[in-house]
Amino acid sequence: MKSKAFNSFFFKSLVSLGLIIVLLSCSSNSSSNNEIKSINSISEYISFKKEKNSFTLSENGISTPIVVDAQDYPGVFRVLEYFKSDIAKVTNVEPKIIIGDLPQSDQVIIVGTLGESKLIDQLIADKKIDVSDIEGKWENSLIEVVENPAEGIDKALVIVGSDKRGTIYGIFDISRKMGVSPWYWWADVAVVQHENVYVKAGRYNLGEPKVKYRGIFLNDEEPALGRWAVENYGGFNHQFYEKVFELMLRSKANYLWPAMWWASFYTNDPMNMKLADELGIVMGTSHHEPMDLSHAEWKAKKDKGAWNYETNAEELREFWREGIERIGDREVIVNMAMRGDGDVGMSDETNTELLERIVKDQREIIEDVTGKPAAETPQMWALYKEVQDYYDEGMRVPDDVTLLLCDDNWGNIRKLPAPDAPERSGGYGIYYHFDFVGGPRSYKWINVSPIPRIWEQMNLAYQHGVDRLWLVNVGDLKPMELPISFFLDFAWNPDLITINELDSYTTNWAKEQFGKEYAKETAEILDLYTKYNGRRTPEMLYSNTYSLVNYREFETVVNDYRELAQKAEKIYNSISEEMKPSFYQLVYQPTVACANLYEMYYAHGLNQLYAKQGRAATNDMAKKVEELFNVDADITDYFHTKLLDGKWNHMMAQTHIGYKSWNDPAKNIMPKVEELQLPKSAEMGVAIEGSNLAWPKAETEAILPEFDSYNDQSFYIEVFNKGEKSFRYTISSADWVIISDKRGSIKDQQRVEISVDWKKISKGENTTEIHIKGNDTEQVVKLIARKYEGEKPKGFVERNGYVSIDATKYSKAIEGKNIQWDIIPDMGRTGSAITTFPVTKSVDKPGIGTPGLEYDFYLLDTPKDNQIDVDVYISSTLNFKGGSGLQFAVSVDNGEPQLVNIHEGTEVPDWKYPWWFNKAVSEKVMIKNATIELASAGQHKLKIWMVDNAVIYQKRVIKTEDIPFSYLGAPES
């Protein structure tokens, strides 16, 4: 997309919010002798047309009153105020909220929590409702239409929770199904209005969550979220957190690590913890802040001494006591043990004995302050970074402490319990990342977390028994809206989003935010832009990341992103004005901004290449780099100052161009460009596909990549000018060479496509020359074409020294006992991916009767040195099992399976390596090689044998010789 296209809408005014429809449910059922509606029924219990025996929420300008007992939780009252507003958003009519006894009314909404509401108690006593299936459950909600619930009332909609959050989730579930997205405020999602709203007759048990604690971590919040919070609220105070808590509860989250770079949740505003307690948000502190105290509180202490338990234990114990004393009866999960001062590793002298003593002393403080066994206060120990080393070396904590396992900050889970591991009363949790500040490259500007990747890693954790706590680092919160929704929906019930439902998740999410009309197209944009970003974060992107000359790789990547941006712009221009603010934030801006970024780095790469070749277009590319760099700034400025009159000022302030280290630069830096002083006269130059050289300056022979009739390739020649004055050119060759542009005038450059008319040449190798003439210069380019006769071979055919196969394009899948192969859609960097399920099963030894995949391929020539190299592209994964590493095996034809250890040579955890050299981190892929003897051309069969579970295969590249560089690997044959 040209820069004008990127700017095409920036100066259009966007108006206030309007209308949107919603239909998404992430609910589950619990068993009961009573009739419980199916999941599909639950997702459809709201109707905008009256049906038999349905309950009226709002009709003909009148909304049904809401009744709640005066003794219920204050948080329920607060959420009912939100609910009242939600009904008004949909119908323009607010219902009354009545605190106390039932009014005289034909219909009422009765809301209450078990054990806290006389209204609910009376309905149970009168046998009007049966709560046996939710009683004693965790966060369970029951929604039921009840006939004649009390004298004088014909019908009631009863919303009852097994506990406080159960009641709140039930209320908000109705809001969501009415059409109020959890993102109505944080992403300005419009609400579709309806004159009438009804609840279908029935009983709807929303079920318990499968993961007990589900939450987010507001981290890396400067300069974006931090400056926004200061500008709008004066800091991270209760007014700010009320918006966060509301979003969380609407998304069925219950757990928060608050902003902590400079803020202190508890001391900056005492109302923060009061509000969290009122609304049922379980509070925690980040992985390096023990005993429910923020690091900012320790920094504020005078004469506190060192953060060192060996030298300053008494001071630290007093500090930690303060944290436990203020907890009272609030819901918290206390972080145990300690890291170094300011989220750094412990000293090299720290040993497991000292850390175990710290935990022991901390638990004694908990028991002394609470007067209860320590096990009655929820605790967790975060095995973050070097802390996991202590665990691996044998450190243990009491069984009731939740072990918070972690990823490597880049979405690769580091450790999981064995499927048959003994149960722990504290269970296991996962700390995951959508955003990270750290060396050598932070990633915090835009969403780079594809949904399939999140699903694969978190499903792996869930299937290994990690279901006590799921927490994700969301950085500034915006612009991580889609992955936050998925993470929390998936955490509520991973069983509902299986591999078969995964493909439709984004479509349903887009439907919820923007309506049905463009849901599928919007979902495709959302899925693809995160897929493209998932290949490499923008902060790690350079002008040499993708190949400029081989396989047209960078050009293809840019064109794909450009096409995506054009699709986003087309939908943006088609939707209603009410939808545009949210579509801009959630779809348009990230797509257009990333497409522009890729355009800029591509232009910079061409600028560097052209300068070496002496092209006149060098200076044009320099100007384009500057233009696109300025477009990036314009996009940010629009988001900050013009969108909704600056509501989201600062939110896109994270730097993302010109990174040097984790926090450098402080502002975007345009890549340095080259400019040439051009001669006045014209001078012809020639470049060819697959080479960064230019002729006639280059001393080597110019030879195009080889053509063959099976693959029927097209390769280009670029004729370019080295001076200011134009010149004319002609191209000629044999009559069987197809030339797209045989003559023309060149101001800067002209790309000419070369292909072969196979009908005009004979079988075997055919060689000719292409003659390019211009401005008294002639350049010869050699062309070799090989024609084959007969039927095209079976499977994938070699071209130019390689066979490239998408892993999902197998000719045969061999399944084993209780093990099957399944495709994870869109998980690969280029296509989809395939792996075995269940993810907890492995095999002892590959061979006959064990799972495998077969791929038919055909070699045109006998491999060099009678051997082939098989590169197997695997989604990055750490050795989460421990031991020697995950394995698979490779064989060709009837050869013995050759074992390949994915983690051989990576005994040191990957996060300790310089990540810019680590493909598993920077490139989101692991390429594992097997060298196999093969002394013949012709038809063959590649076999990939499963050994270990959770190995995600993306593609295979069979090489018969050295092939040119490409970031994504040679394109599919």
XYZ file of C-alpha atoms in Angstrom, residues 95-755:
661
model
C -34.516 -0.417 34.828
C -35.040 0.467 38.483
C -32.937 -1.265 41.110
C -34.894 -2.111 44.250
C -32.968 -3.007 47.403
C -35.120 -5.013 49.795
C -38.429 -6.802 49.387
C -40.132 -7.883 46.183
C -42.277 -5.133 44.617
C -45.760 -5.455 43.208
C -44.936 -6.164 39.586
C -45.899 -8.671 36.921
C -42.278 -9.481 36.245
C -39.054 -8.877 38.201
C -35.375 -9.735 37.979
C -34.204 -11.273 41.266
C -30.459 -11.235 41.849
C -28.694 -12.818 44.795
C -25.835 -14.854 46.193
C -26.384 -18.132 48.000
C -26.242 -17.603 51.745
C -26.349 -13.811 51.419
C -29.850 -13.159 50.088
C -33.167 -13.664 51.863
C -34.858 -13.372 48.475
C -32.953 -16.381 47.145
C -33.388 -18.269 50.437
C -37.161 -17.829 50.160
C -37.254 -19.075 46.574
C -35.326 -22.167 47.659
C -37.581 -22.732 50.672
C -40.659 -22.403 48.474
C -39.093 -24.907 46.057
C -39.294 -22.372 43.248
C -35.647 -22.952 42.383
C -33.261 -25.845 42.930
C -29.674 -24.799 43.610
C -28.241 -28.191 44.469
C -26.076 -28.181 41.347
C -24.379 -24.870 42.186
C -24.283 -24.991 45.964
C -20.722 -25.106 47.279
C -19.295 -24.622 43.789
C -16.633 -22.065 42.782
C -17.941 -19.048 40.812
C -20.966 -20.902 39.481
C -23.944 -18.994 38.079
C -27.546 -20.058 37.591
C -29.929 -18.094 35.374
C -33.512 -19.317 35.374
C -36.929 -18.101 34.266
C -39.299 -18.937 37.126
C -43.081 -18.916 36.873
C -45.072 -17.488 39.831
C -42.058 -17.048 42.116
C -44.108 -15.204 44.750
C -47.613 -13.963 45.337
C -48.572 -11.252 42.870
C -45.606 -11.891 40.547
C -46.244 -13.800 37.343
C -42.672 -14.426 36.338
C -39.115 -13.772 37.493
C -35.690 -13.995 35.998
C -33.525 -15.343 38.810
C -29.761 -14.758 38.696
C -28.088 -16.598 41.540
C -24.430 -17.172 42.242
C -22.783 -19.867 44.302
C -20.545 -17.070 45.605
C -19.980 -13.367 44.992
C -18.229 -13.787 41.669
C -20.749 -16.379 40.578
C -23.474 -13.751 40.952
C -21.411 -11.105 39.176
C -20.517 -13.433 36.295
C -24.182 -14.351 35.868
C -25.144 -10.680 35.608
C -22.408 -9.901 33.119
C -23.132 -13.024 31.068
C -26.541 -11.571 30.279
C -24.940 -8.233 29.390
C -22.515 -9.932 27.015
C -25.227 -11.924 25.302
C -27.412 -8.821 24.995
C -24.642 -7.251 22.978
C -22.419 -5.391 25.450
C -18.879 -6.496 24.718
C -16.397 -6.673 27.594
C -14.435 -4.215 25.433
C -17.248 -1.641 25.137
C -15.143 0.894 27.073
C -11.531 -0.241 26.634
C -11.896 -0.591 22.869
C -15.036 1.536 22.339
C -17.034 -1.340 20.888
C -20.436 -0.047 19.881
C -23.647 -1.640 21.164
C -26.484 -2.602 18.850
C -29.756 -1.225 20.134
C -32.997 -3.201 20.348
C -36.398 -2.018 21.437
C -37.206 -5.360 23.045
C -34.983 -7.882 24.846
C -36.088 -11.248 26.237
C -34.630 -14.264 28.045
C -35.874 -17.561 26.648
C -37.685 -19.845 29.042
C -35.321 -22.316 30.636
C -32.691 -22.979 33.238
C -29.092 -22.083 32.431
C -26.228 -23.305 34.592
C -23.058 -21.533 33.443
C -20.786 -24.011 35.200
C -17.584 -23.700 37.175
C -14.322 -22.516 35.653
C -11.820 -25.251 34.872
C -8.921 -22.993 35.935
C -9.485 -21.603 39.420
C -7.566 -18.325 39.175
C -7.475 -16.518 35.823
C -5.786 -13.190 35.507
C -3.644 -10.520 33.912
C -0.497 -8.619 34.850
C -0.264 -4.916 33.989
C 3.454 -4.717 33.353
C 5.791 -2.670 31.165
C 3.344 0.183 31.588
C 5.677 3.061 30.692
C 5.476 5.226 28.726
C 2.108 4.126 27.337
C -0.295 2.957 30.053
C 1.534 4.861 32.774
C 1.363 8.243 31.044
C -2.242 7.571 29.989
C -3.255 6.736 33.586
C -1.514 9.835 34.933
C -3.117 12.076 32.313
C -6.634 10.696 32.826
C -6.714 9.700 36.505
C -3.643 11.167 38.123
C -2.049 7.730 38.382
C -2.949 4.120 39.089
C -5.750 4.906 41.517
C -9.143 3.328 42.197
C -10.791 5.241 39.349
C -8.328 3.630 36.950
C -8.676 0.201 38.535
C -12.456 0.304 38.471
C -12.204 0.268 34.667
C -9.709 -2.609 34.798
C -11.787 -4.621 37.284
C -14.949 -4.154 35.244
C -13.214 -5.461 32.116
C -11.864 -8.420 34.055
C -15.218 -9.392 35.525
C -16.970 -9.043 32.174
C -14.304 -11.442 30.839
C -14.690 -13.848 33.787
C -11.225 -13.078 35.162
C -10.624 -12.961 38.908
C -6.906 -12.350 39.539
C -4.595 -9.351 39.056
C -0.964 -8.395 39.364
C -1.215 -4.587 39.325
C 1.017 -1.991 37.683
C 4.328 -1.919 39.538
C 7.150 -0.128 37.717
C 6.823 2.883 39.975
C 3.332 2.377 41.385
C 2.183 0.765 44.611
C -1.331 -0.617 44.406
C -1.855 -0.533 48.178
C -0.259 2.772 49.174
C -0.844 5.030 46.157
C -4.583 4.896 46.812
C -6.053 3.014 49.831
C -9.309 2.735 47.877
C -7.614 0.368 45.426
C -7.649 -2.647 47.734
C -11.101 -1.766 49.086
C -12.509 -1.718 45.553
C -10.759 -4.975 44.628
C -12.214 -6.675 47.677
C -15.671 -5.284 46.977
C -15.686 -6.529 43.385
C -14.130 -9.897 44.172
C -10.787 -9.387 42.451
C -8.140 -11.640 43.973
C -4.977 -9.593 44.292
C -1.392 -10.670 43.965
C 1.997 -9.111 43.475
C 4.453 -9.798 40.696
C 6.966 -12.628 40.734
C 9.653 -10.553 42.482
C 7.421 -8.892 45.111
C 6.928 -11.252 48.090
C 4.396 -11.148 50.905
C 1.798 -8.943 49.195
C 4.070 -5.893 49.104
C 5.123 -3.838 46.101
C 8.741 -3.162 45.273
C 7.895 0.566 45.308
C 7.064 0.236 49.007
C 10.505 -1.193 49.752
C 12.198 1.544 47.721
C 10.302 4.174 49.719
C 11.586 2.937 53.073
C 14.278 5.040 54.726
C 17.399 3.366 56.118
C 15.994 0.002 55.166
C 19.306 -1.647 54.474
C 19.990 -4.120 51.686
C 17.482 -6.445 50.003
C 19.538 -9.347 51.293
C 18.199 -11.951 53.675
C 21.630 -13.074 54.820
C 22.604 -9.598 56.017
C 19.241 -7.882 56.636
C 16.784 -10.580 57.692
C 15.245 -8.707 60.625
C 14.406 -5.620 58.558
C 12.933 -7.764 55.786
C 10.827 -9.805 58.199
C 9.366 -6.600 59.664
C 8.623 -5.352 56.161
C 6.964 -8.622 55.164
C 4.867 -8.638 58.337
C 3.359 -5.301 57.256
C 2.157 -6.906 54.043
C 0.445 -9.813 55.768
C -1.080 -7.608 58.473
C -2.962 -5.459 56.001
C -4.461 -8.425 54.115
C -7.186 -8.956 56.702
C -9.934 -11.110 55.231
C -9.343 -9.982 51.649
C -8.724 -12.545 48.916
C -5.059 -12.604 47.976
C -2.480 -15.071 46.751
C 0.746 -14.364 48.596
C 3.947 -14.512 46.569
C 6.659 -16.448 48.453
C 10.480 -16.526 48.536
C 12.376 -13.671 46.867
C 14.446 -12.545 43.894
C 17.132 -9.884 43.688
C 16.398 -6.213 44.314
C 14.336 -4.790 41.440
C 13.422 -7.947 39.498
C 16.924 -9.274 38.982
C 18.419 -12.649 39.716
C 19.679 -13.635 43.140
C 23.419 -13.493 43.736
C 25.574 -16.432 42.697
C 26.114 -17.238 46.362
C 22.399 -17.794 46.996
C 21.605 -21.455 47.663
C 18.491 -23.539 48.038
C 18.999 -23.821 51.790
C 18.728 -20.032 52.179
C 15.617 -19.813 49.967
C 13.933 -22.650 51.847
C 14.678 -20.827 55.100
C 13.149 -17.642 53.643
C 9.943 -19.506 52.758
C 9.852 -21.129 56.202
C 10.221 -17.745 57.920
C 7.612 -16.163 55.667
C 5.114 -18.879 56.519
C 5.787 -18.365 60.206
C 4.925 -14.689 59.725
C 1.696 -15.672 57.957
C 0.710 -18.034 60.769
C 1.615 -15.541 63.487
C -0.383 -12.692 61.886
C -3.429 -14.683 60.790
C -3.581 -17.050 63.762
C -4.272 -19.861 61.281
C -2.193 -22.578 59.681
C -0.216 -21.140 56.785
C -1.957 -23.539 54.409
C -5.205 -21.582 54.865
C -3.688 -18.513 53.192
C -3.285 -19.058 49.413
C 0.378 -18.822 48.393
C 2.376 -19.267 45.227
C 6.045 -19.612 44.326
C 7.001 -18.274 40.900
C 9.671 -20.382 39.192
C 10.710 -17.395 37.088
C 14.055 -17.286 35.285
C 16.850 -18.380 37.657
C 14.364 -19.392 40.374
C 13.563 -22.503 38.340
C 17.218 -23.498 38.735
C 16.689 -23.766 42.488
C 13.694 -26.006 41.914
C 15.691 -28.154 39.481
C 18.443 -28.421 42.071
C 16.008 -29.840 44.603
C 14.437 -26.900 46.416
C 10.898 -27.612 47.536
C 8.119 -25.667 49.208
C 5.150 -27.020 51.185
C 2.559 -28.910 49.198
C -0.135 -26.263 49.668
C 1.936 -23.592 47.864
C 0.984 -23.235 44.196
C 3.976 -23.748 41.921
C 3.753 -20.978 39.324
C 5.569 -22.362 36.301
C 6.663 -19.860 33.670
C 7.383 -19.409 30.012
C 10.717 -18.003 28.837
C 9.149 -14.522 28.424
C 8.611 -15.363 24.737
C 5.710 -17.799 24.923
C 7.677 -21.041 25.318
C 6.696 -22.896 28.488
C 9.817 -23.985 30.361
C 8.607 -26.767 32.657
C 5.472 -28.842 33.206
C 4.631 -31.594 35.682
C 4.636 -35.119 34.323
C 1.145 -36.400 33.442
C 1.414 -38.969 36.239
C 2.982 -36.597 38.804
C 1.472 -36.799 42.311
C -1.199 -34.195 42.953
C -0.260 -31.168 44.998
C -2.880 -29.501 47.192
C -1.579 -26.134 45.964
C -1.597 -27.256 42.366
C 0.279 -25.678 39.476
C -0.004 -22.400 37.621
C 1.432 -20.773 34.499
C 2.823 -17.272 34.062
C 2.707 -16.440 30.333
C 3.699 -13.406 28.237
C 2.067 -11.323 25.497
C 4.522 -8.506 26.219
C 8.032 -8.352 27.638
C 10.598 -5.755 28.631
C 14.053 -7.234 28.757
C 17.256 -7.959 26.902
C 18.153 -7.887 24.226
C 14.891 -6.815 22.601
C 11.670 -5.865 24.308
C 8.419 -6.537 22.510
C 5.672 -4.262 23.748
C 4.352 -2.155 20.868
C 1.773 -4.394 19.185
C 0.172 -7.829 19.438
C 2.630 -10.537 18.326
C 0.861 -13.541 19.895
C -1.078 -15.697 17.396
C -4.086 -17.438 18.904
C -3.022 -20.931 17.685
C 0.308 -20.583 19.492
C -1.353 -19.501 22.755
C -3.806 -22.386 22.422
C -1.053 -24.936 21.795
C 1.071 -23.914 24.786
C -1.787 -23.396 27.255
C -3.537 -26.580 26.148
C -0.243 -28.378 26.746
C -0.156 -26.916 30.258
C -3.793 -27.778 30.966
C -3.419 -31.368 29.762
C -0.441 -31.713 32.110
C -2.570 -30.766 35.078
C -1.854 -27.033 35.318
C -5.254 -25.692 36.328
C -4.856 -23.748 39.559
C -3.726 -20.394 38.159
C -3.243 -18.897 34.688
C -1.734 -15.426 34.502
C -0.608 -13.465 31.454
C 1.598 -10.390 31.176
C -0.421 -7.991 28.996
C 1.874 -4.992 29.282
C -0.149 -1.840 28.666
C -3.389 -3.865 28.233
C -4.033 -2.176 24.892
C -3.431 -3.324 22.154
C -3.662 -6.911 23.436
C -7.461 -7.084 23.367
C -7.848 -10.191 21.185
C -5.260 -12.412 22.934
C -6.545 -11.270 26.351
C -10.059 -12.348 25.391
C -8.812 -15.681 24.133
C -6.599 -16.364 27.138
C -9.429 -15.686 29.596
C -12.105 -17.495 27.573
C -9.813 -20.491 27.203
C -8.947 -20.447 30.909
C -12.637 -20.524 31.839
C -13.062 -23.835 30.071
C -10.269 -25.234 27.875
C -12.510 -28.168 26.994
C -14.814 -25.848 25.038
C -12.147 -24.549 22.665
C -10.767 -27.717 21.161
C -8.598 -27.926 18.080
C -11.802 -28.225 16.029
C -13.272 -25.010 17.478
C -10.000 -23.092 17.378
C -10.421 -22.007 13.783
C -13.739 -20.285 14.512
C -12.728 -18.446 17.684
C -11.570 -15.254 16.002
C -14.620 -15.186 13.750
C -16.901 -15.355 16.788
C -14.842 -12.687 18.530
C -15.041 -10.407 15.492
C -18.789 -11.004 15.352
C -19.060 -9.967 18.979
C -17.208 -6.714 18.398
C -18.371 -5.710 14.909
C -21.393 -7.755 13.932
C -21.972 -10.576 11.526
C -21.560 -8.902 8.136
C -17.764 -8.694 8.018
C -16.914 -11.137 10.804
C -15.206 -13.721 8.614
C -13.148 -11.183 6.671
C -12.226 -9.333 9.857
C -11.170 -12.565 11.544
C -8.910 -13.366 8.609
C -7.192 -9.990 9.016
C -6.784 -10.465 12.773
C -5.443 -13.984 12.368
C -3.025 -13.097 9.583
C -1.565 -9.919 11.046
C -0.748 -11.751 14.282
C 0.573 -14.706 12.276
C 2.873 -12.356 10.349
C 3.961 -10.628 13.569
C 4.468 -14.013 15.179
C 7.241 -14.758 12.682
C 9.393 -12.071 14.265
C 8.521 -9.182 16.545
C 8.595 -5.685 14.988
C 11.305 -4.727 17.468
C 13.537 -7.459 15.985
C 12.721 -6.642 12.373
C 15.492 -5.365 10.103
C 15.977 -4.666 6.430
C 17.930 -7.922 6.094
C 15.518 -10.149 8.050
C 13.928 -11.503 4.872
C 15.814 -12.191 1.658
C 15.708 -9.399 -0.912
C 16.907 -11.556 -3.807
C 16.028 -15.192 -3.079
C 12.580 -16.617 -3.764
C 11.172 -13.034 -3.816
C 10.774 -13.523 -0.089
C 10.762 -9.987 1.316
C 8.701 -8.801 -1.636
C 6.105 -11.525 -0.990
C 5.928 -10.812 2.739
C 5.401 -7.099 2.060
C 2.783 -7.765 -0.609
C 0.886 -10.072 1.752
C 0.839 -7.409 4.464
C -0.068 -4.712 1.948
C -3.019 -6.779 0.752
C -4.133 -7.302 4.340
C -4.013 -3.557 5.024
C -6.064 -2.884 1.905
C -8.686 -5.368 3.077
C -8.804 -3.661 6.462
C -9.237 -0.280 4.814
C -12.021 -1.591 2.599
C -13.980 -2.894 5.591
C -13.260 0.271 7.579
C -14.734 2.371 4.778
C -17.800 0.113 4.598
C -18.824 -0.122 8.244
C -20.988 2.346 10.118
C -19.523 5.432 11.755
C -20.413 3.974 15.169
C -18.192 0.950 14.564
C -15.186 2.820 13.212
C -13.481 3.748 16.502
C -13.347 0.142 17.670
C -12.483 -1.260 14.240
C -9.693 1.261 13.970
C -8.203 0.211 17.313
C -8.669 -3.532 17.061
C -8.115 -4.183 13.355
C -7.183 -1.254 11.155
C -4.415 0.442 13.094
C -2.374 -2.672 13.969
C -2.681 -4.007 10.421
C -1.879 -0.748 8.653
C 0.889 0.207 11.066
C 2.603 -3.169 10.711
C 2.197 -3.216 6.933
C 3.749 0.250 6.816
C 6.632 -0.927 9.014
C 7.349 -3.835 6.682
C 7.186 -1.484 3.681
C 9.729 0.783 5.383
C 12.227 -1.981 6.138
C 11.787 -3.407 2.636
C 12.472 0.018 1.142
C 15.509 0.333 3.381
C 16.781 -3.071 2.293
C 16.391 -2.077 -1.347
C 18.108 1.228 -0.639
C 21.124 -0.629 0.741
C 21.158 -3.167 -2.111
C 20.665 -0.540 -4.820
C 23.462 1.594 -3.398
C 25.890 -1.338 -3.739
C 24.684 -1.949 -7.295
C 24.855 1.764 -8.178
C 21.183 2.081 -9.146
C 19.595 5.472 -9.709
C 16.599 4.199 -7.698
C 18.782 4.251 -4.560
C 17.726 7.807 -3.825
C 14.049 7.056 -4.445
C 14.224 4.278 -1.873
C 15.891 6.654 0.601
C 13.006 9.091 0.194
C 10.513 6.260 0.582
C 12.100 5.125 3.837
C 11.743 8.635 5.248
C 8.180 8.917 3.964
C 7.133 5.624 5.549
C 8.916 6.454 8.796
C 6.824 9.639 8.922
C 3.661 7.672 8.155
C 4.383 5.558 11.227
C 4.517 8.756 13.284
C 1.279 9.983 11.654
C -0.502 6.745 12.570
C 0.604 7.101 16.183
C -0.385 10.781 16.262
C -3.837 9.948 14.904
C -4.326 7.287 17.581
C -3.207 9.700 20.300
C -4.732 13.026 19.342
C -7.556 12.563 16.841
C -9.188 9.214 17.602
C -12.108 9.911 19.949
C -10.668 13.358 20.728
C -7.531 11.901 22.264
C -9.128 9.341 24.599
C -6.182 6.996 24.096
C -3.339 9.503 24.098
C 0.002 7.790 24.964
C -1.337 4.256 24.441
C 0.753 3.573 21.310
C 3.861 5.370 22.603
C 6.073 2.265 22.784
C 9.083 2.624 20.510
C 9.528 -0.029 17.834
C 11.980 1.242 15.188
C 15.739 1.249 15.586
C 16.096 -0.954 18.650
C 19.577 -1.513 20.039
C 18.883 -3.144 23.408
C 15.964 -3.863 25.698
C 15.231 -0.182 26.476
C 17.139 1.648 23.760
C 16.134 3.805 21.895
C 13.914 6.155 23.865
C 12.265 7.215 20.610
C 11.956 5.692 17.155
C 15.064 6.055 14.991
C 14.820 5.946 11.216
C 17.213 3.470 9.590
C 20.232 5.176 8.064
C 19.874 5.431 4.294
C 22.363 5.706 1.445
C 22.192 8.392 -1.253
C 24.175 8.477 -4.505
C 25.488 11.375 -6.547
C 24.240 10.307 -9.980
C 26.008 11.115 -13.226
C 24.038 13.171 -15.765
C 24.440 10.581 -18.508
C 22.588 7.251 -18.633
C 24.319 3.990 -17.865
C 22.676 0.547 -18.030
C 22.938 -2.032 -15.285
C 21.447 -5.518 -15.023
C 20.464 -7.573 -11.962
C 18.956 -11.046 -11.863
C 16.778 -12.983 -9.449
C 18.754 -14.945 -6.887
C 21.813 -12.687 -6.827
C 22.751 -9.423 -5.121
C 25.377 -8.704 -7.802
C 24.948 -6.342 -10.726
C 26.304 -6.522 -14.237
C 28.338 -5.567 -16.197
C 30.281 -4.544 -13.069
C 30.245 -8.058 -11.572
C 33.115 -10.254 -12.691
C 31.146 -13.527 -12.555
C 28.883 -14.935 -15.250
C 25.225 -13.919 -15.015
C 23.128 -17.107 -14.846
C 19.448 -17.252 -13.964
C 18.259 -20.007 -11.602
C 17.543 -23.176 -13.536
C 14.129 -23.734 -15.177
C 12.452 -27.155 -15.398
C 9.213 -28.260 -17.008
C 7.785 -29.885 -13.871
C 7.938 -26.649 -11.863
C 7.482 -24.255 -14.831
C 9.211 -21.351 -13.097
C 9.409 -17.687 -13.911
C 12.475 -15.626 -12.932
C 13.146 -11.954 -13.388
C 15.826 -9.744 -14.844
C 15.935 -6.108 -13.734
C 17.310 -3.543 -16.161
C 18.235 -0.374 -14.305
C 19.727 3.045 -14.804
C 22.828 4.331 -13.028
C 22.412 7.932 -14.199
C 19.882 10.732 -14.469
C 19.151 10.593 -18.195
C 16.750 7.962 -19.586
C 17.790 5.313 -22.096
C 16.078 2.712 -24.265
C 16.693 -1.035 -24.001
C 15.959 -4.197 -25.998
C 16.015 -7.846 -24.905
C 16.317 -10.814 -27.273
C 16.811 -14.559 -27.004
C 15.791 -17.876 -28.507
C 12.203 -18.186 -29.685
C 11.373 -20.522 -26.801
C 12.224 -17.885 -24.194
C 9.187 -15.844 -23.156
C 10.134 -12.251 -22.303
C 7.494 -10.032 -20.678
C 8.938 -6.696 -21.904
C 11.304 -6.943 -24.863
C 11.899 -3.226 -25.218
C 11.194 0.039 -23.500
C 12.515 3.236 -21.989
C 14.241 3.251 -18.606
C 14.198 6.227 -16.265
C 14.953 4.235 -13.082
C 14.440 0.511 -13.657
C 12.290 -2.156 -15.256
C 11.595 -5.699 -14.095
C 11.307 -8.219 -16.933
C 9.817 -11.670 -16.316
C 11.478 -14.610 -18.082
C 9.768 -17.976 -18.618
